PDB file of C-alpha atoms in Angstrom:
ATOM      1  CA  MET A  27      52.925  43.914  54.043  1.00 39.00           C
ATOM      2  CA  ASP A  28      49.289  42.813  53.849  1.00 39.00           C
ATOM      3  CA  ARG A  29      46.715  45.240  52.552  1.00 40.00           C
ATOM      4  CA  GLN A  30      43.307  45.923  54.007  1.00 36.00           C
ATOM      5  CA  MET A  31      40.303  46.594  51.847  1.00 40.00           C
ATOM      6  CA  MET A  32      36.627  47.121  52.481  1.00 39.00           C
ATOM      7  CA  LEU A  33      34.378  44.735  50.581  1.00 42.00           C
ATOM      8  CA  PRO A  34      30.786  45.292  49.466  1.00 43.00           C
ATOM      9  CA  PRO A  35      28.076  43.069  50.997  1.00 41.00           C
ATOM     10  CA  ALA A  36      27.637  40.873  47.898  1.00 45.00           C
ATOM     11  CA  ALA A  37      31.318  40.001  47.616  1.00 50.00           C
ATOM     12  CA  CYS A  38      33.090  36.962  48.946  1.00 50.00           C
ATOM     13  CA  LEU A  39      36.831  36.583  48.324  1.00 53.00           C
ATOM     14  CA  ARG A  40      39.259  33.833  49.115  1.00 51.00           C
ATOM     15  CA  PHE A  41      42.990  34.434  48.754  1.00 48.00           C
ATOM     16  CA  SER A  42      45.655  31.760  49.006  1.00 47.00           C
ATOM     17  CA  GLY A  43      48.825  32.162  51.034  1.00 45.00           C
ATOM     18  CA  GLY A  44      47.299  34.029  53.966  1.00 42.00           C
ATOM     19  CA  VAL A  45      44.535  34.275  56.477  1.00 37.00           C
ATOM     20  CA  VAL A  46      41.079  34.663  55.004  1.00 38.00           C
ATOM     21  CA  LEU A  47      38.813  36.877  57.026  1.00 36.00           C
ATOM     22  CA  LEU A  48      35.409  37.744  55.696  1.00 38.00           C
ATOM     23  CA  ALA A  49      32.288  38.298  57.769  1.00 34.00           C
ATOM     24  CA  LEU A  50      29.077  38.245  55.767  1.00 36.00           C
ATOM     25  CA  VAL A  51      26.815  40.528  57.776  1.00 31.00           C
ATOM     26  CA  MET A  52      23.095  40.859  57.220  1.00 31.00           C
ATOM     27  CA  ALA A  53      22.309  44.305  55.814  1.00 32.00           C
ATOM     28  CA  GLY A  54      20.397  46.319  58.371  1.00 30.00           C
ATOM     29  CA  LEU A  55      21.652  44.171  61.269  1.00 30.00           C
ATOM     30  CA  TYR A  56      25.191  45.502  61.487  1.00 29.00           C
ATOM     31  CA  GLY A  57      25.115  47.800  58.461  1.00 29.00           C
ATOM     32  CA  ARG A  58      28.633  47.065  57.203  1.00 27.00           C
ATOM     33  CA  ILE A  59      30.953  44.293  56.076  1.00 31.00           C
ATOM     34  CA  ALA A  60      34.179  43.359  57.818  1.00 22.00           C
ATOM     35  CA  SER A  61      37.479  44.070  56.077  1.00 29.00           C
ATOM     36  CA  ALA A  62      39.431  41.217  54.519  1.00 29.00           C
ATOM     37  CA  GLN A  63      43.131  40.641  55.043  1.00 36.00           C
ATOM     38  CA  LEU A  64      44.694  39.935  51.642  1.00 50.00           C
ATOM     39  CA  ALA A  65      48.051  38.206  51.553  1.00 68.00           C
ATOM     40  CA  ASN A  66      50.572  38.950  48.811  1.00 79.00           C
ATOM     41  CA  ASP A  67      52.010  36.192  46.659  1.00 84.00           C
ATOM     42  CA  THR A  68      54.883  36.017  44.175  1.00 86.00           C
ATOM     43  CA  VAL A  69      55.065  34.654  40.637  1.00 82.00           C
ATOM     44  CA  MET A  70      58.094  34.107  38.462  1.00 83.00           C
ATOM     45  CA  THR A  71      57.662  36.012  35.202  1.00 82.00           C
ATOM     46  CA  ALA A  72      59.731  36.719  32.109  1.00 79.00           C
ATOM     47  CA  ALA A  73      60.790  39.956  33.826  1.00 77.00           C
ATOM     48  CA  GLY A  74      61.726  38.252  37.083  1.00 82.00           C
ATOM     49  CA  GLU A  75      59.841  37.764  40.309  1.00 86.00           C
ATOM     50  CA  ARG A  76      56.722  39.887  40.727  1.00 83.00           C
ATOM     51  CA  GLN A  77      54.624  40.654  43.771  1.00 86.00           C
ATOM     52  CA  VAL A  78      50.957  39.871  43.106  1.00 87.00           C
ATOM     53  CA  GLU A  79      47.721  39.147  44.897  1.00 91.00           C
ATOM     54  CA  ARG A  80      46.354  35.773  43.874  1.00 88.00           C
ATOM     55  CA  GLY A  81      43.097  34.186  44.903  1.00 86.00           C
ATOM     56  CA  THR A  82      39.527  33.413  43.928  1.00 87.00           C
ATOM     57  CA  VAL A  83      36.195  35.204  43.981  1.00 88.00           C
ATOM     58  CA  VAL A  84      33.180  33.110  44.926  1.00 86.00           C
ATOM     59  CA  THR A  85      30.855  33.511  41.945  1.00 89.00           C
ATOM     60  CA  PRO A  86      27.303  32.278  41.242  1.00 91.00           C
ATOM     61  CA  TRP A  87      26.874  30.059  38.215  1.00 93.00           C
ATOM     62  CA  PHE A  88      23.902  32.228  37.246  1.00 94.00           C
ATOM     63  CA  HIS A  89      24.221  35.904  38.151  1.00 93.00           C
ATOM     64  CA  GLU A  90      20.528  36.560  37.646  1.00 92.00           C
ATOM     65  CA  ARG A  91      19.950  33.981  40.397  1.00 88.00           C
ATOM     66  CA  PRO A  92      22.390  35.001  43.167  1.00 76.00           C
ATOM     67  CA  THR A  93      21.202  32.125  45.359  1.00 83.00           C
ATOM     68  CA  SER A  94      22.273  29.544  42.776  1.00 83.00           C
ATOM     69  CA  SER A  95      25.250  27.309  43.477  1.00 90.00           C
ATOM     70  CA  THR A  96      28.689  28.897  43.216  1.00 87.00           C
ATOM     71  CA  PHE A  97      32.210  28.227  42.041  1.00 87.00           C
ATOM     72  CA  GLU A  98      35.550  29.904  42.719  1.00 85.00           C
ATOM     73  CA  LEU A  99      36.809  32.117  39.902  1.00 88.00           C
ATOM     74  CA  PRO A 100      40.613  32.616  39.927  1.00 88.00           C
ATOM     75  CA  VAL A 101      41.846  36.213  40.033  1.00 90.00           C
ATOM     76  CA  LEU A 102      45.338  37.680  39.935  1.00 90.00           C
ATOM     77  CA  ARG A 103      45.976  41.338  40.715  1.00 92.00           C
ATOM     78  CA  LEU A 104      49.112  43.423  40.280  1.00 92.00           C
ATOM     79  CA  ARG A 105      49.045  46.525  42.442  1.00 93.00           C
ATOM     80  CA  THR A 106      50.031  49.918  41.089  1.00 94.00           C
ATOM     81  CA  SER A 107      52.717  52.090  42.613  1.00 89.00           C
ATOM     82  CA  ALA A 108      50.891  55.310  41.669  1.00 92.00           C
ATOM     83  CA  GLU A 109      49.977  57.641  44.508  1.00 92.00           C
ATOM     84  CA  GLU A 110      46.811  58.701  42.685  1.00 93.00           C
ATOM     85  CA  PRO A 111      45.938  55.668  40.566  1.00 94.00           C
ATOM     86  CA  ALA A 112      43.567  55.635  37.634  1.00 96.00           C
ATOM     87  CA  PRO A 113      40.755  53.061  37.627  1.00 97.00           C
ATOM     88  CA  PRO A 114      42.113  49.513  37.334  1.00 96.00           C
ATOM     89  CA  ILE A 115      42.799  47.842  34.009  1.00 97.00           C
ATOM     90  CA  PHE A 116      41.077  44.488  33.491  1.00 97.00           C
ATOM     91  CA  LEU A 117      42.879  42.507  30.783  1.00 96.00           C
ATOM     92  CA  LEU A 118      40.484  40.284  28.822  1.00 96.00           C
ATOM     93  CA  ALA A 119      42.070  37.213  27.218  1.00 94.00           C
ATOM     94  CA  GLY A 120      41.026  35.799  23.861  1.00 91.00           C
ATOM     95  CA  GLY A 121      39.715  32.372  23.049  1.00 87.00           C
ATOM     96  CA  PRO A 122      37.306  31.808  24.551  1.00 88.00           C
ATOM     97  CA  GLY A 123      39.335  29.830  27.042  1.00 87.00           C
ATOM     98  CA  ASN A 124      42.701  31.570  26.794  1.00 89.00           C
ATOM     99  CA  THR A 125      44.669  32.968  29.725  1.00 88.00           C
ATOM    100  CA  TYR A 126      47.220  35.730  30.256  1.00 88.00           C
ATOM    101  CA  LEU A 127      49.092  33.655  32.843  1.00 85.00           C
ATOM    102  CA  ASP A 128      51.266  32.115  30.119  1.00 82.00           C
ATOM    103  CA  ASP A 129      52.157  35.583  28.809  1.00 86.00           C
ATOM    104  CA  LEU A 130      52.885  36.776  32.332  1.00 85.00           C
ATOM    105  CA  GLN A 131      55.323  33.939  32.907  1.00 83.00           C
ATOM    106  CA  GLY A 132      56.992  33.764  29.498  1.00 83.00           C
ATOM    107  CA  ASP A 133      56.480  36.893  27.391  1.00 84.00           C
ATOM    108  CA  ALA A 134      58.932  39.760  27.956  1.00 85.00           C
ATOM    109  CA  ASP A 135      56.940  42.173  25.750  1.00 86.00           C
ATOM    110  CA  PHE A 136      53.761  41.477  27.714  1.00 86.00           C
ATOM    111  CA  ASN A 137      55.605  42.164  30.954  1.00 86.00           C
ATOM    112  CA  GLY A 138      56.773  45.457  29.463  1.00 86.00           C
ATOM    113  CA  TRP A 139      53.155  46.384  28.897  1.00 87.00           C
ATOM    114  CA  LEU A 140      52.326  45.421  32.480  1.00 88.00           C
ATOM    115  CA  HIS A 141      55.115  47.645  33.783  1.00 88.00           C
ATOM    116  CA  ALA A 142      53.664  50.634  31.919  1.00 90.00           C
ATOM    117  CA  MET A 143      50.130  49.850  33.083  1.00 92.00           C
ATOM    118  CA  ARG A 144      51.098  49.370  36.715  1.00 91.00           C
ATOM    119  CA  ALA A 145      52.715  52.804  36.753  1.00 93.00           C
ATOM    120  CA  GLN A 146      49.210  54.245  36.815  1.00 93.00           C
ATOM    121  CA  SER A 147      46.663  51.523  37.636  1.00 96.00           C
ATOM    122  CA  ASP A 148      46.095  48.184  39.270  1.00 96.00           C
ATOM    123  CA  VAL A 149      46.063  45.411  36.670  1.00 95.00           C
ATOM    124  CA  VAL A 150      43.598  42.546  37.132  1.00 94.00           C
ATOM    125  CA  LEU A 151      43.571  39.181  35.348  1.00 93.00           C
ATOM    126  CA  VAL A 152      40.371  37.143  35.665  1.00 93.00           C
ATOM    127  CA  GLU A 153      40.368  33.581  34.379  1.00 92.00           C
ATOM    128  CA  GLN A 154      37.422  32.725  32.140  1.00 93.00           C
ATOM    129  CA  ARG A 155      34.876  30.285  33.500  1.00 92.00           C
ATOM    130  CA  GLY A 156      35.409  26.867  31.928  1.00 88.00           C
ATOM    131  CA  SER A 157      39.054  27.488  30.937  1.00 86.00           C
ATOM    132  CA  ASP A 158      41.833  25.088  31.910  1.00 76.00           C
ATOM    133  CA  THR A 159      43.013  27.537  34.583  1.00 76.00           C
ATOM    134  CA  SER A 160      39.563  28.228  36.019  1.00 71.00           C
ATOM    135  CA  GLY A 161      39.492  25.348  38.486  1.00 71.00           C
ATOM    136  CA  ARG A 162      36.347  23.932  36.830  1.00 76.00           C
ATOM    137  CA  PRO A 163      37.556  23.260  33.270  1.00 80.00           C
ATOM    138  CA  LEU A 164      35.291  22.107  30.468  1.00 84.00           C
ATOM    139  CA  ALA A 165      37.974  19.873  28.995  1.00 82.00           C
ATOM    140  CA  CYS A 166      36.514  17.134  26.818  1.00 83.00           C
ATOM    141  CA  THR A 167      38.968  14.771  25.127  1.00 79.00           C
ATOM    142  CA  VAL A 168      38.035  12.609  22.148  1.00 72.00           C
ATOM    143  CA  GLN A 169      39.603   9.156  22.466  1.00 74.00           C
ATOM    144  CA  ALA A 170      39.317   6.243  20.072  1.00 75.00           C
ATOM    145  CA  ASP A 171      41.245   3.167  19.041  1.00 75.00           C
ATOM    146  CA  LEU A 172      41.616   3.328  15.265  1.00 77.00           C
ATOM    147  CA  ALA A 173      43.452   0.904  13.040  1.00 78.00           C
ATOM    148  CA  LEU A 174      46.256   2.586  11.122  1.00 82.00           C
ATOM    149  CA  ASP A 175      44.853   1.252   7.835  1.00 82.00           C
ATOM    150  CA  GLU A 176      41.298   2.414   8.598  1.00 78.00           C
ATOM    151  CA  PRO A 177      40.326   5.676   6.883  1.00 79.00           C
ATOM    152  CA  LEU A 178      38.722   8.243   9.152  1.00 77.00           C
ATOM    153  CA  ASN A 179      35.743   9.428   7.137  1.00 81.00           C
ATOM    154  CA  ALA A 180      33.239  12.114   8.091  1.00 80.00           C
ATOM    155  CA  ALA A 181      30.617   9.676   9.369  1.00 84.00           C
ATOM    156  CA  ARG A 182      33.074   7.874  11.633  1.00 82.00           C
ATOM    157  CA  TYR A 183      34.517  11.148  12.921  1.00 81.00           C
ATOM    158  CA  THR A 184      31.047  12.543  13.655  1.00 83.00           C
ATOM    159  CA  ALA A 185      30.139   9.401  15.610  1.00 85.00           C
ATOM    160  CA  LEU A 186      33.328   9.651  17.685  1.00 84.00           C
ATOM    161  CA  ILE A 187      32.634  13.290  18.518  1.00 84.00           C
ATOM    162  CA  ALA A 188      29.021  12.548  19.448  1.00 86.00           C
ATOM    163  CA  ASP A 189      30.024   9.683  21.745  1.00 87.00           C
ATOM    164  CA  SER A 190      32.703  11.769  23.437  1.00 87.00           C
ATOM    165  CA  MET A 191      30.381  14.740  23.922  1.00 87.00           C
ATOM    166  CA  SER A 192      27.760  12.467  25.498  1.00 90.00           C
ATOM    167  CA  GLU A 193      30.345  11.054  27.904  1.00 90.00           C
ATOM    168  CA  CYS A 194      31.540  14.548  28.838  1.00 90.00           C
ATOM    169  CA  GLN A 195      27.984  15.771  29.356  1.00 91.00           C
ATOM    170  CA  GLU A 196      27.361  12.936  31.792  1.00 92.00           C
ATOM    171  CA  ARG A 197      30.615  13.712  33.626  1.00 90.00           C
ATOM    172  CA  PHE A 198      29.784  17.416  33.903  1.00 90.00           C
ATOM    173  CA  ALA A 199      26.359  16.523  35.304  1.00 91.00           C
ATOM    174  CA  THR A 200      27.991  14.265  37.900  1.00 91.00           C
ATOM    175  CA  GLU A 201      30.382  17.082  38.848  1.00 88.00           C
ATOM    176  CA  GLU A 202      27.419  19.499  39.072  1.00 88.00           C
ATOM    177  CA  ILE A 203      28.775  21.780  36.351  1.00 90.00           C
ATOM    178  CA  PRO A 204      25.760  23.398  34.598  1.00 92.00           C
ATOM    179  CA  LEU A 205      26.567  23.711  30.901  1.00 91.00           C
ATOM    180  CA  SER A 206      23.886  26.371  30.420  1.00 92.00           C
ATOM    181  CA  ALA A 207      25.951  28.687  32.654  1.00 93.00           C
ATOM    182  CA  PHE A 208      28.704  28.998  30.042  1.00 92.00           C
ATOM    183  CA  ASP A 209      27.780  31.910  27.824  1.00 91.00           C
ATOM    184  CA  ILE A 210      29.152  35.375  27.204  1.00 93.00           C
ATOM    185  CA  LEU A 211      26.461  37.099  29.282  1.00 94.00           C
ATOM    186  CA  GLN A 212      27.489  35.165  32.388  1.00 95.00           C
ATOM    187  CA  MET A 213      31.159  35.832  31.583  1.00 95.00           C
ATOM    188  CA  ALA A 214      30.462  39.556  31.296  1.00 96.00           C
ATOM    189  CA  ALA A 215      28.684  39.441  34.642  1.00 95.00           C
ATOM    190  CA  ASP A 216      31.745  37.639  36.084  1.00 94.00           C
ATOM    191  CA  ILE A 217      33.894  40.709  35.381  1.00 95.00           C
ATOM    192  CA  ASP A 218      31.344  43.054  36.927  1.00 95.00           C
ATOM    193  CA  HIS A 219      31.102  40.728  39.950  1.00 92.00           C
ATOM    194  CA  VAL A 220      34.890  40.611  40.407  1.00 92.00           C
ATOM    195  CA  ALA A 221      35.133  44.400  40.105  1.00 93.00           C
ATOM    196  CA  GLU A 222      32.525  44.722  42.859  1.00 91.00           C
ATOM    197  CA  ALA A 223      34.301  42.135  45.011  1.00 90.00           C
ATOM    198  CA  LEU A 224      37.591  44.012  44.703  1.00 91.00           C
ATOM    199  CA  GLY A 225      35.956  47.299  45.610  1.00 91.00           C
ATOM    200  CA  TYR A 226      36.261  49.062  42.248  1.00 93.00           C
ATOM    201  CA  GLU A 227      33.514  51.504  41.305  1.00 95.00           C
ATOM    202  CA  THR A 228      34.667  51.766  37.683  1.00 97.00           C
ATOM    203  CA  ILE A 229      37.203  49.844  35.618  1.00 97.00           C
ATOM    204  CA  ASN A 230      39.108  50.051  32.338  1.00 97.00           C
ATOM    205  CA  LEU A 231      38.942  47.211  29.835  1.00 97.00           C
ATOM    206  CA  MET A 232      41.568  46.037  27.373  1.00 96.00           C
ATOM    207  CA  GLY A 233      41.361  42.978  25.120  1.00 95.00           C
ATOM    208  CA  GLY A 234      41.613  41.591  21.623  1.00 93.00           C
ATOM    209  CA  SER A 235      39.797  38.994  19.527  1.00 91.00           C
ATOM    210  CA  PHE A 236      37.331  37.234  21.857  1.00 91.00           C
ATOM    211  CA  GLY A 237      38.564  39.579  24.584  1.00 94.00           C
ATOM    212  CA  SER A 238      37.136  42.480  22.563  1.00 94.00           C
ATOM    213  CA  GLN A 239      33.838  40.642  22.123  1.00 93.00           C
ATOM    214  CA  LEU A 240      33.663  40.032  25.859  1.00 95.00           C
ATOM    215  CA  GLY A 241      34.620  43.645  26.559  1.00 96.00           C
ATOM    216  CA  LEU A 242      31.925  45.035  24.267  1.00 95.00           C
ATOM    217  CA  THR A 243      29.383  42.760  25.942  1.00 95.00           C
ATOM    218  CA  ILE A 244      30.458  44.069  29.345  1.00 97.00           C
ATOM    219  CA  MET A 245      30.015  47.632  28.066  1.00 97.00           C
ATOM    220  CA  ARG A 246      26.555  46.805  26.752  1.00 95.00           C
ATOM    221  CA  GLU A 247      25.360  44.922  29.844  1.00 96.00           C
ATOM    222  CA  HIS A 248      27.170  46.876  32.600  1.00 97.00           C
ATOM    223  CA  PRO A 249      27.815  50.382  31.211  1.00 96.00           C
ATOM    224  CA  GLU A 250      27.912  52.016  34.648  1.00 97.00           C
ATOM    225  CA  ARG A 251      31.029  50.001  35.526  1.00 97.00           C
ATOM    226  CA  ILE A 252      33.161  51.113  32.574  1.00 97.00           C
ATOM    227  CA  HIS A 253      35.549  54.073  32.648  1.00 97.00           C
ATOM    228  CA  ARG A 254      37.489  53.539  29.396  1.00 95.00           C
ATOM    229  CA  ALA A 255      38.084  50.656  26.974  1.00 96.00           C
ATOM    230  CA  VAL A 256      40.744  49.808  24.392  1.00 95.00           C
ATOM    231  CA  PHE A 257      40.149  46.894  21.992  1.00 95.00           C
ATOM    232  CA  TYR A 258      42.106  45.435  19.072  1.00 92.00           C
ATOM    233  CA  GLY A 259      41.307  42.694  16.579  1.00 89.00           C
ATOM    234  CA  VAL A 260      37.715  43.653  17.337  1.00 89.00           C
ATOM    235  CA  GLU A 261      34.986  41.028  17.129  1.00 86.00           C
ATOM    236  CA  GLY A 262      31.540  42.469  17.790  1.00 83.00           C
ATOM    237  CA  PRO A 263      29.042  40.697  20.051  1.00 83.00           C
ATOM    238  CA  ASN A 264      26.674  40.131  17.120  1.00 75.00           C
ATOM    239  CA  HIS A 265      29.314  39.542  14.438  1.00 69.00           C
ATOM    240  CA  THR A 266      31.112  36.430  15.625  1.00 64.00           C
ATOM    241  CA  LEU A 267      32.525  33.484  13.720  1.00 62.00           C
ATOM    242  CA  ASP A 268      32.884  31.342  16.841  1.00 60.00           C
ATOM    243  CA  ASN A 269      29.784  29.404  15.839  1.00 64.00           C
ATOM    244  CA  PRO A 270      31.059  26.456  13.723  1.00 65.00           C
ATOM    245  CA  ALA A 271      28.031  26.662  11.416  1.00 69.00           C
ATOM    246  CA  LEU A 272      28.891  30.281  10.551  1.00 68.00           C
ATOM    247  CA  VAL A 273      32.509  29.351   9.831  1.00 66.00           C
ATOM    248  CA  VAL A 274      31.388  26.632   7.417  1.00 69.00           C
ATOM    249  CA  ASP A 275      28.972  29.057   5.778  1.00 72.00           C
ATOM    250  CA  HIS A 276      31.769  31.575   5.182  1.00 65.00           C
ATOM    251  CA  LEU A 277      34.067  28.926   3.750  1.00 66.00           C
ATOM    252  CA  LYS A 278      31.369  27.835   1.292  1.00 70.00           C
ATOM    253  CA  ARG A 279      31.277  31.345  -0.137  1.00 69.00           C
ATOM    254  CA  GLY A 280      34.639  30.802  -1.775  1.00 60.00           C
ATOM    255  CA  PRO A 281      38.089  32.400  -1.389  1.00 57.00           C
ATOM    256  CA  MET A 282      38.369  35.085   1.257  1.00 53.00           C
ATOM    257  CA  PRO A 283      39.244  38.654   0.148  1.00 50.00           C
ATOM    258  CA  TRP A 284      42.820  38.400   1.409  1.00 46.00           C
ATOM    259  CA  SER A 285      43.464  35.439  -0.905  1.00 48.00           C
ATOM    260  CA  ARG A 286      42.703  37.492  -4.018  1.00 50.00           C
ATOM    261  CA  PRO A 287      45.527  39.431  -5.705  1.00 52.00           C
ATOM    262  CA  GLY A 288      45.410  43.153  -5.079  1.00 50.00           C
ATOM    263  CA  ARG A 289      42.692  42.954  -2.401  1.00 46.00           C
ATOM    264  CA  CYS A 290      44.896  42.991   0.683  1.00 44.00           C
ATOM    265  CA  THR A 291      46.458  46.321   1.594  1.00 45.00           C
ATOM    266  CA  TRP A 292      47.888  45.311   4.970  1.00 40.00           C
ATOM    267  CA  CYS A 293      49.162  41.720   4.507  1.00 40.00           C
ATOM    268  CA  SER A 294      52.822  42.730   4.144  1.00 42.00           C
ATOM    269  CA  ALA A 295      52.701  45.759   6.431  1.00 39.00           C
ATOM    270  CA  THR A 296      54.735  44.145   9.186  1.00 38.00           C
ATOM    271  CA  SER A 297      57.697  46.505   9.233  1.00 34.00           C
ATOM    272  CA  THR A 298      55.731  49.141  11.153  1.00 35.00           C
ATOM    273  CA  ARG A 299      54.625  46.752  13.901  1.00 36.00           C
ATOM    274  CA  HIS A 300      56.949  47.981  16.634  1.00 36.00           C
ATOM    275  CA  SER A 301      56.296  51.664  16.025  1.00 37.00           C
ATOM    276  CA  LYS A 302      52.560  50.997  16.028  1.00 39.00           C
ATOM    277  CA  ASP A 303      52.839  49.043  19.292  1.00 43.00           C
ATOM    278  CA  SER A 304      54.711  51.947  20.855  1.00 41.00           C
ATOM    279  CA  SER A 305      52.060  54.401  19.706  1.00 43.00           C
ATOM    280  CA  ILE A 306      49.253  52.149  20.938  1.00 43.00           C
ATOM    281  CA  GLY A 307      50.911  51.822  24.334  1.00 48.00           C
ATOM    282  CA  SER A 308      51.328  55.588  24.680  1.00 47.00           C
ATOM    283  CA  ASN A 309      47.751  56.303  23.680  1.00 50.00           C
ATOM    284  CA  ARG A 310      46.412  53.505  25.884  1.00 49.00           C
ATOM    285  CA  ASN A 311      48.131  54.908  28.966  1.00 51.00           C
ATOM    286  CA  ARG A 312      46.824  58.401  28.235  1.00 54.00           C
ATOM    287  CA  LEU A 313      43.244  57.169  27.636  1.00 55.00           C
ATOM    288  CA  PHE A 314      43.016  55.206  30.872  1.00 55.00           C
ATOM    289  CA  ARG A 315      43.897  58.274  32.951  1.00 57.00           C
ATOM    290  CA  MET A 316      41.384  60.652  31.347  1.00 54.00           C
TER     291      MET A 316
END
């Protein structure tokens, strides 16, 4: 059965597999927005076939300029069965550029988490702009014909990378993909924009690694949208090693602490993993309902 949902004036959704109905009405002329008919879809997961809502949200490349050109950001939503649901849980993938779609389709443990989450909240997966699953990927492949007996030194490798990046930059310009639109502030605004499009006043966040960095940025830039947040493998917005220059700088400092005898207190603590996961899951479910 299709679901009906009222959309805010700034939102524009497109869902595959069904009729799209969205009337953008001038505020003050009619005073409201028409409801959209959202068609359900199915995906095959590690736990069997699941009912989902799959589609895209029309999103500006630059949120501070709403009249800028747009792209379609893929969204997948799993509806809760709760009669009085908690605010939805937005799962933030790592990377940048990773996706939870692979986990949904092939990871039984991940599907177990989803089952627990859906018992109390909608679960929403938003693909990151520029990822392979985003519809407008920033894939840039380095190709070169090298003789097998020709050493690949640093100078040659740098030249190959530079040539490939220049070719990709030209291709992105031809495809009207603005490279300056790919930063964490725009990605944080994407989540806020999707939440608005789906009609959620507040949302919960959950993510690890880059997902935690994105989540903390969302909390900093859009605090009014956040109900609760759970992060793991935390990487702060101002403490990132994603910048290659910072990675090189850290490596030049010498061996990392975990490579020194007696400095690592958690390296072999793997036997408690499952009990910790169980505890985390229980606490996560309780936190999101508070």
